XYZ file of C-alpha atoms in Angstrom:
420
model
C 12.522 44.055 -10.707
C 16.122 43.717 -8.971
C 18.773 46.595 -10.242
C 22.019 46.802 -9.663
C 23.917 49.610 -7.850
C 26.469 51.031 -10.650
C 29.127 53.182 -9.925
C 28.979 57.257 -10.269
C 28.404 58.187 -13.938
C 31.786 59.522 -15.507
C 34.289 57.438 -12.655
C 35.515 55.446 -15.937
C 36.351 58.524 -17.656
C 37.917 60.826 -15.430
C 41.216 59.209 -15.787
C 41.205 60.928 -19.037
C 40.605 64.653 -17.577
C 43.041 64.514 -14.543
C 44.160 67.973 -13.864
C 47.930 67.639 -13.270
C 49.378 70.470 -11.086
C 51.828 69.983 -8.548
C 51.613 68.344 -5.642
C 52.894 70.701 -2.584
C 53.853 68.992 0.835
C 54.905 70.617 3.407
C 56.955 69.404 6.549
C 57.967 70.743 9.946
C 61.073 68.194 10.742
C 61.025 69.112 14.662
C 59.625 66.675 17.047
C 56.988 68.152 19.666
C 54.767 70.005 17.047
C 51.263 68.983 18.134
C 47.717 68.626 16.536
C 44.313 68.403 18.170
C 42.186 65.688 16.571
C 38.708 66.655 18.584
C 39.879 64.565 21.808
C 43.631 64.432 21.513
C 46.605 65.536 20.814
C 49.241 64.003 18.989
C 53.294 64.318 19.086
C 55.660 64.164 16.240
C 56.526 65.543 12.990
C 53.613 67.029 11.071
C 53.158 67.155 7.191
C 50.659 68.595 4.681
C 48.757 66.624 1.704
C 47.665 68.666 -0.726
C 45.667 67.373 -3.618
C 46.592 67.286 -7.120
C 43.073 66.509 -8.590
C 39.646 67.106 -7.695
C 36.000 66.546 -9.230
C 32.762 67.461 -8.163
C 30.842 64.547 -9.305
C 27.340 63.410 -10.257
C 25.874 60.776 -7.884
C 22.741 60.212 -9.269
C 22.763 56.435 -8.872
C 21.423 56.206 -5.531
C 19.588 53.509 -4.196
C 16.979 55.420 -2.004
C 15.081 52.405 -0.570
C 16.429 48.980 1.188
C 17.751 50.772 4.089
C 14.906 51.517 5.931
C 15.436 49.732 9.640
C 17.976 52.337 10.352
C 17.510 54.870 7.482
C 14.322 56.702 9.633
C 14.170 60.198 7.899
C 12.733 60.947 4.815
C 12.222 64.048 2.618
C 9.967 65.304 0.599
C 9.805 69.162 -1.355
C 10.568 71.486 -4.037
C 13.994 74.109 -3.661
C 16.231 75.994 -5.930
C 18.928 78.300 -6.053
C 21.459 79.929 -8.769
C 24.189 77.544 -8.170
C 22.483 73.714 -8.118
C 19.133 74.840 -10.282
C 16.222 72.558 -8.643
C 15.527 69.680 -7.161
C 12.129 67.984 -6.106
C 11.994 64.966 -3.716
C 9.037 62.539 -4.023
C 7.811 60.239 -1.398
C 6.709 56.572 -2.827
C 5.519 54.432 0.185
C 3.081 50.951 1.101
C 0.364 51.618 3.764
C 0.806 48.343 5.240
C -0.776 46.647 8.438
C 1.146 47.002 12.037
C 3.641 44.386 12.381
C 1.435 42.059 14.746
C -1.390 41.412 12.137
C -1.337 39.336 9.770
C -4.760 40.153 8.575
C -7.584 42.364 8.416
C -10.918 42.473 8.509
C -12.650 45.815 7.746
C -15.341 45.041 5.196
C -18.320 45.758 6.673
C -17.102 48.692 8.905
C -18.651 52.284 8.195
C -15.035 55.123 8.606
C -15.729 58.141 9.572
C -12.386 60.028 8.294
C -8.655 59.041 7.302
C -6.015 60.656 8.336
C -1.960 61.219 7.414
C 0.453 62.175 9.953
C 3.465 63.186 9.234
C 6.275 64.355 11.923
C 8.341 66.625 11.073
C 12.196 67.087 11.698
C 13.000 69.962 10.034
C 12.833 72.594 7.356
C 14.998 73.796 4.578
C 16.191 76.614 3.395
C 15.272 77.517 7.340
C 14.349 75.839 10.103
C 12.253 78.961 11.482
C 10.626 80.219 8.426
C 7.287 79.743 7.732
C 6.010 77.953 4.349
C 2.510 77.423 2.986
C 3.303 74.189 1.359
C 0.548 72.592 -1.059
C 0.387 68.800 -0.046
C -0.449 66.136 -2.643
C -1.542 62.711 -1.904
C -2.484 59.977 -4.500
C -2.430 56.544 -4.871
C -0.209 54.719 -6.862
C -1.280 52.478 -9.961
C 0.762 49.895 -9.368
C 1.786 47.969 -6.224
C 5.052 49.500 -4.786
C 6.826 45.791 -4.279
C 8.805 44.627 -1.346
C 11.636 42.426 -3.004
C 12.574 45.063 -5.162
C 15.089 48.028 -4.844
C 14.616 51.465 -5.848
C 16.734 54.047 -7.300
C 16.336 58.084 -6.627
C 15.879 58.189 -10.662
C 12.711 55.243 -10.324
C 9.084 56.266 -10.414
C 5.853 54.442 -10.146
C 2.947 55.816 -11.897
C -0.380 57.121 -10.064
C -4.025 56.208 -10.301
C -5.121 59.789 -12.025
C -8.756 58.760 -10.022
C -6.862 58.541 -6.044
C -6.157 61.600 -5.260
C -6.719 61.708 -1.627
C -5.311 65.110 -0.857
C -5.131 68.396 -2.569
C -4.283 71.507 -0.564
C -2.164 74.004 1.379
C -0.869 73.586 4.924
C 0.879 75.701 6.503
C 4.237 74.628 8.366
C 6.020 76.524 10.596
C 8.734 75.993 13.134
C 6.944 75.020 15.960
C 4.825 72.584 14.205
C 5.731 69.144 14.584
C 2.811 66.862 13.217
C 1.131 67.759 9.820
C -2.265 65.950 9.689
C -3.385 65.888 6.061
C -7.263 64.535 6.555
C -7.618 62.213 3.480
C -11.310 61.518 0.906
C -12.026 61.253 -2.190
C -12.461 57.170 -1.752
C -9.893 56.555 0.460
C -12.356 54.672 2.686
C -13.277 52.016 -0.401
C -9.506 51.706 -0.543
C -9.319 50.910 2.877
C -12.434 49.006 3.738
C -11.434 45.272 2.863
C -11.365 41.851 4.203
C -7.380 40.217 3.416
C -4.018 39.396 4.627
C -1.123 41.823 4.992
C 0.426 40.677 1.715
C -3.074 40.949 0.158
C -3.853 44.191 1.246
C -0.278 45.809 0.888
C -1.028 44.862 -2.920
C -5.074 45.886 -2.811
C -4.428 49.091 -1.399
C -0.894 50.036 -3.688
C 0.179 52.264 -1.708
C 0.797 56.366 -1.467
C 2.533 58.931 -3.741
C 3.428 62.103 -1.336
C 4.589 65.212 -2.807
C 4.512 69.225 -2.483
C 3.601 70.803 -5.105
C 4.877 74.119 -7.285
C 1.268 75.908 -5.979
C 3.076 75.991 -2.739
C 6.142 77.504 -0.828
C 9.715 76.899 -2.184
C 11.295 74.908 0.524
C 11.502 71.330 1.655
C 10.393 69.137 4.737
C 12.015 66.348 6.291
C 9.850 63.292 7.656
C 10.903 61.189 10.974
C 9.469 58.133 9.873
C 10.557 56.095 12.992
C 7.601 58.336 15.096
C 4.838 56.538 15.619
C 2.455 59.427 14.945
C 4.038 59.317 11.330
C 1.442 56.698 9.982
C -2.117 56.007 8.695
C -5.401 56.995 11.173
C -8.012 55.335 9.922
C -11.522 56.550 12.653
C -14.116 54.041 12.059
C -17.376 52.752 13.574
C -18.401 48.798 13.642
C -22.239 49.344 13.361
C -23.471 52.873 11.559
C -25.410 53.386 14.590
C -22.704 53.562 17.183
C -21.904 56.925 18.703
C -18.315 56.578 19.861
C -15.478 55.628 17.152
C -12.530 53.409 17.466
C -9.053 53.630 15.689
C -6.857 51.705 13.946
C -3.309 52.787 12.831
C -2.002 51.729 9.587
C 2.051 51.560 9.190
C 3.825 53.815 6.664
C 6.834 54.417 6.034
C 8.703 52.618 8.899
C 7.501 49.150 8.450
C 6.698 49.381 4.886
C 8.777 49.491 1.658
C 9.075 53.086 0.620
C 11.235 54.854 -1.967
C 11.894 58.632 -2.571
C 12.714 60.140 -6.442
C 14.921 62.883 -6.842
C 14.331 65.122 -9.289
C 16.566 67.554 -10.567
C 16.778 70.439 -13.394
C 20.059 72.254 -13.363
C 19.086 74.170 -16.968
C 21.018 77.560 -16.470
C 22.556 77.105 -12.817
C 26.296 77.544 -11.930
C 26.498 73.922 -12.071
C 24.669 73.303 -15.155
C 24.719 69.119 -14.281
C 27.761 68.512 -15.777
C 28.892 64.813 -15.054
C 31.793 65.921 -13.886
C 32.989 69.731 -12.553
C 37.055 70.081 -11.885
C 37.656 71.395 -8.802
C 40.559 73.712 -8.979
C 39.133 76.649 -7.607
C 35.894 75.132 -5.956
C 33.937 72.308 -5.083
C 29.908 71.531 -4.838
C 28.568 68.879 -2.848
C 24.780 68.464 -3.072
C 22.356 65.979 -1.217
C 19.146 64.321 -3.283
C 21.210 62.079 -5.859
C 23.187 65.275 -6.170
C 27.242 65.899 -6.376
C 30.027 64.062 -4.485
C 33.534 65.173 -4.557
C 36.299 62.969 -6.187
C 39.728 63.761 -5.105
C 43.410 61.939 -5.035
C 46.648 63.342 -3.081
C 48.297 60.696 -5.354
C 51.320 62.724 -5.965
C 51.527 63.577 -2.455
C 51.566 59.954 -1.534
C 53.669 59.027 -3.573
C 56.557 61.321 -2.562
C 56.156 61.103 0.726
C 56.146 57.349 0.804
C 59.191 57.036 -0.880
C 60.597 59.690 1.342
C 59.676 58.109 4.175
C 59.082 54.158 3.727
C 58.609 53.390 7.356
C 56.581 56.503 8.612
C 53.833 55.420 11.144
C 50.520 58.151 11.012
C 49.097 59.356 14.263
C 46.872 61.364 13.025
C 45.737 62.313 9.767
C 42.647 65.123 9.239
C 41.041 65.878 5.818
C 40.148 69.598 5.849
C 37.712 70.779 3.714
C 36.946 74.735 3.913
C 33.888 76.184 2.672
C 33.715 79.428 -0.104
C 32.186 82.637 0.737
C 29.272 81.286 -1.138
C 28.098 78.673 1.075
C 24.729 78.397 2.543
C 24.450 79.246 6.137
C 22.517 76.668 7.022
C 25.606 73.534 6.064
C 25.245 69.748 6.018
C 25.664 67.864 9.594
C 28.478 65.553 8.359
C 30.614 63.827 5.307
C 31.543 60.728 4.996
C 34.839 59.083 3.112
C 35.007 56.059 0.303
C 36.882 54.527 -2.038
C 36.151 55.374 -5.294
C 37.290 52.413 -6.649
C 36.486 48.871 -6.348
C 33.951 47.774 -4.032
C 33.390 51.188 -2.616
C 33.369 50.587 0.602
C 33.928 53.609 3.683
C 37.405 54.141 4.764
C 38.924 52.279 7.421
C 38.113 55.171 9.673
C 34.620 55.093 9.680
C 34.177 51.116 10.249
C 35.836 52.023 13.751
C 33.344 53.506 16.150
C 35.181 54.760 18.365
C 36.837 57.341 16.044
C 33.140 59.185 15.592
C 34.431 61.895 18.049
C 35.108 65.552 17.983
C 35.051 66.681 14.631
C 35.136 63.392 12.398
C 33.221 64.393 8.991
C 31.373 67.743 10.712
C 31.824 71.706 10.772
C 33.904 73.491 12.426
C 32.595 76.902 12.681
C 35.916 78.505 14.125
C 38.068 77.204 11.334
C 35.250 77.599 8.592
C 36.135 74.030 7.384
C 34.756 70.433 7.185
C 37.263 67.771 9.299
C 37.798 64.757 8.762
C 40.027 61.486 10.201
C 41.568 59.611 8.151
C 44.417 57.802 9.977
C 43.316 54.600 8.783
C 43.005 56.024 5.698
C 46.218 57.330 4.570
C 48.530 54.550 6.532
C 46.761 52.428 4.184
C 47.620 54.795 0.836
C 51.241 55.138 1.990
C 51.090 51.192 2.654
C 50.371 50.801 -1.096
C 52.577 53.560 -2.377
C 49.669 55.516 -4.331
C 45.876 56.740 -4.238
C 43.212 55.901 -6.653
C 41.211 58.357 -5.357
C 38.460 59.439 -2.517
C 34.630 60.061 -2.211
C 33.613 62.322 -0.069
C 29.981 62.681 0.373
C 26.806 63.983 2.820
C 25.925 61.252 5.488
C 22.674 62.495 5.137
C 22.222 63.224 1.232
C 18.887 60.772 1.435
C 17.450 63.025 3.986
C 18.146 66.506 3.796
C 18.276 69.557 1.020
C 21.425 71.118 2.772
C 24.409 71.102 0.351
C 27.591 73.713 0.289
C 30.078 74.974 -1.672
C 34.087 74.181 -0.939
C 37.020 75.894 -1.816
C 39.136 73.972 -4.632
C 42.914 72.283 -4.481
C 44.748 75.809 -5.363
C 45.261 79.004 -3.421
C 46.675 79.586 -0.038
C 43.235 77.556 2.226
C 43.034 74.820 0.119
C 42.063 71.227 0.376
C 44.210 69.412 2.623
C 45.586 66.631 4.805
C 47.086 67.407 7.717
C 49.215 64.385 9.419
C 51.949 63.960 12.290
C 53.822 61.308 12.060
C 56.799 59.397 13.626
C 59.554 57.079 11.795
């Protein structure tokens, strides 16, 4: 079962509810004016982009499996607040065999115990509380397949029979590996005779969840540890004394998918497709909000103001409201919102991931990002069709915020210098 990726729900449409205010520019004419883009400093004339429409958007078309060599964290937890409502993360993975095996032969072995390991890389709403989270582990009904791509909106259903784990752990900041001792049958699962492709569609695999008996909070999985994985303790004769272990892959080596759940039912929010952003802006993780916006106005003007301007710099500032979480996402990323949506120019280029390209800066309470690239490109072709902003890691982590819109005095902006 192949699918698609579609574009955000409501992109078609929003032509239709543009906000149209006016676009404000604003330019210092003297050479010598400098800005400091992380590393450097630039010389010439600066100007100011403002935007002239904005959207928070819902990007709940997210293809949350296929990207797993490099894609190593995973999440997995229950949170809500007044502004985004709830959202529950599920983990759907294979239990597969390590990479150098191609088969298996555990038939006649007697296992002592089974145990999951999971690492953990960190804790939301806060990294230093404490939560008493109540782990669930069952296995699926169905074979979770390799060939096929998974969406944050896909489930597979569970064998109501395999549930191999049931109970509260508690998880604190200083723990780093939650071992969740697995029964209940796990060892029939387990104990067969086949190849990896056999046994990756004997055994199913594992649905992983926290339940609502447990903490509110979430927990993010490094899946690229190798104590994040499978234990299996077992014994060749029943009469031996001394145990040997084998490791079974998950997560990391397997196919694995994670659903995003969400229930926005009388939050600030309230899931609308589409939120205009004149006075604020939500960006949200799990299959979420993005933000939609377009300077097209300003682009226009100043290209025909100044056809043969060359950008030095350009920085996309973003500042956070008063109601933003402390704890903010690490970093945002840039794409088109039309077309193929690919990432701006910028971010192909690695040598522009410096200073503060995408992250926080505490001391001006505002996201920055370059986007030289970028807007050279919009003022090549004399307009913009828009700009998605969203969280580089909104597969991985609960942390979302809450920006300031494209009116009042710290607004959304782009801040260039410039020479012609």
């Amino acid at each position: 079962m192949k699918r698609l990726i579609t574009l955000l729900p409501g992109l078609a449409l929003l032509g239709a509810l543009w906000i149209l205010p006016t676009a404000c520019t604003d330019e210092q004419t003297e050479l010598g004016n400098t800005i400091s883009g992380g590393d450097a400093l630039y010389e010439g004339k600066t100007y100011t982009f403002y935007a002239d429409r904005a959207f928070s958007v819902r990007d709940d078309s997210l293809m949350t499996t296929g990207y797993n060599a490099y894609n190593t964290l995973g999440i997995i937890g229950n949170y809500q607040d007044a502004i985004f409502g709830k959202v529950s993360s599920i983990l759907y993975t294979q239990i597969a065999l390590p990479s150098n095996y191609s088969s298996i032969n555990f038939g006649e072995l007697t296992i002592d115990s089974v145990v999951l390991t999971l690492v953990k890389d960190h804790l939301y709403p806060s990294n230093e509380n404490t939560y008493n989270f109540h782990f669930e582990v069952m296995q699926l009904a169905e074979a979770l397949q390799s060939d096929t791509f998974y969406f944050s909106n896909d489930s597979l259903a569970v064998n109501p029979a395999g549930c191999f784990f049931d109970g509260d752990i508690s998880v604190g900041a200083n723990d780093t590996v939650i071992r969740l001792p697995l029964g209940n049958g796990i060892d029939n699962v387990l104990r067969q005779t086949a190849s990896s492709e056999e046994f990756i569609q004997t055994t199913k695999g594992l649905r992983v969840r926290l339940t609502d008996a447990g903490s509110d909070g979430m927990m993010t999985i490094n899946f690229a540890a190798t104590k994040t994985c499978l234990s299996v303790y077992y014994r060749y004769r029943p009469e031996d004394t001394v145990s040997s272990k084998y490791v079974f892959l998950l997560g990391t080596g397997t196919s694995r998918f994670t659903r995003f759940v969400h229930d926005y039912t009388g939050s600030t929010t309230g899931g609308a497709d589409s939120i205009p952003g004149n006075t604020t802006l939500y960006i949200e993780p799990l299959a979420g909000y993005s933000i939609l916006l377009s300077f097209d106005n300003a682009i226009r003007t100043f290209a025909a103001e100044h056809p043969m301007a060359t950008i030095h710099h350009a920085e996309l500032l973003l500042p956070t409201a008063d109601e933003a979480d402390d704890m903010k996402p690490t970093q945002m990323l840039a794409r088109f919102a039309t077309g193929s949506q690919n990432y701006v120019a910028d971010l192909l280029d690695l040598y522009t991931l410096a200073g503060f390209d995408g992250k926080y800066d505490d001391s001006r309470h505002c996201y920055r990002l370059r986007l030289t690239q970028h807007v050279q490109n919009l003022l090549r072709n004399g307009s913009d069709e828009g700009t998605l902003i969203l969280l580089d890691s909104r597969q991985s982590s609960a942390a979302r915020t809450v920006l300031k819109g494209i009116t009042g005095t710290d607004r959304v902006r782009i801040e260039i210098v410039y020479t012609e």
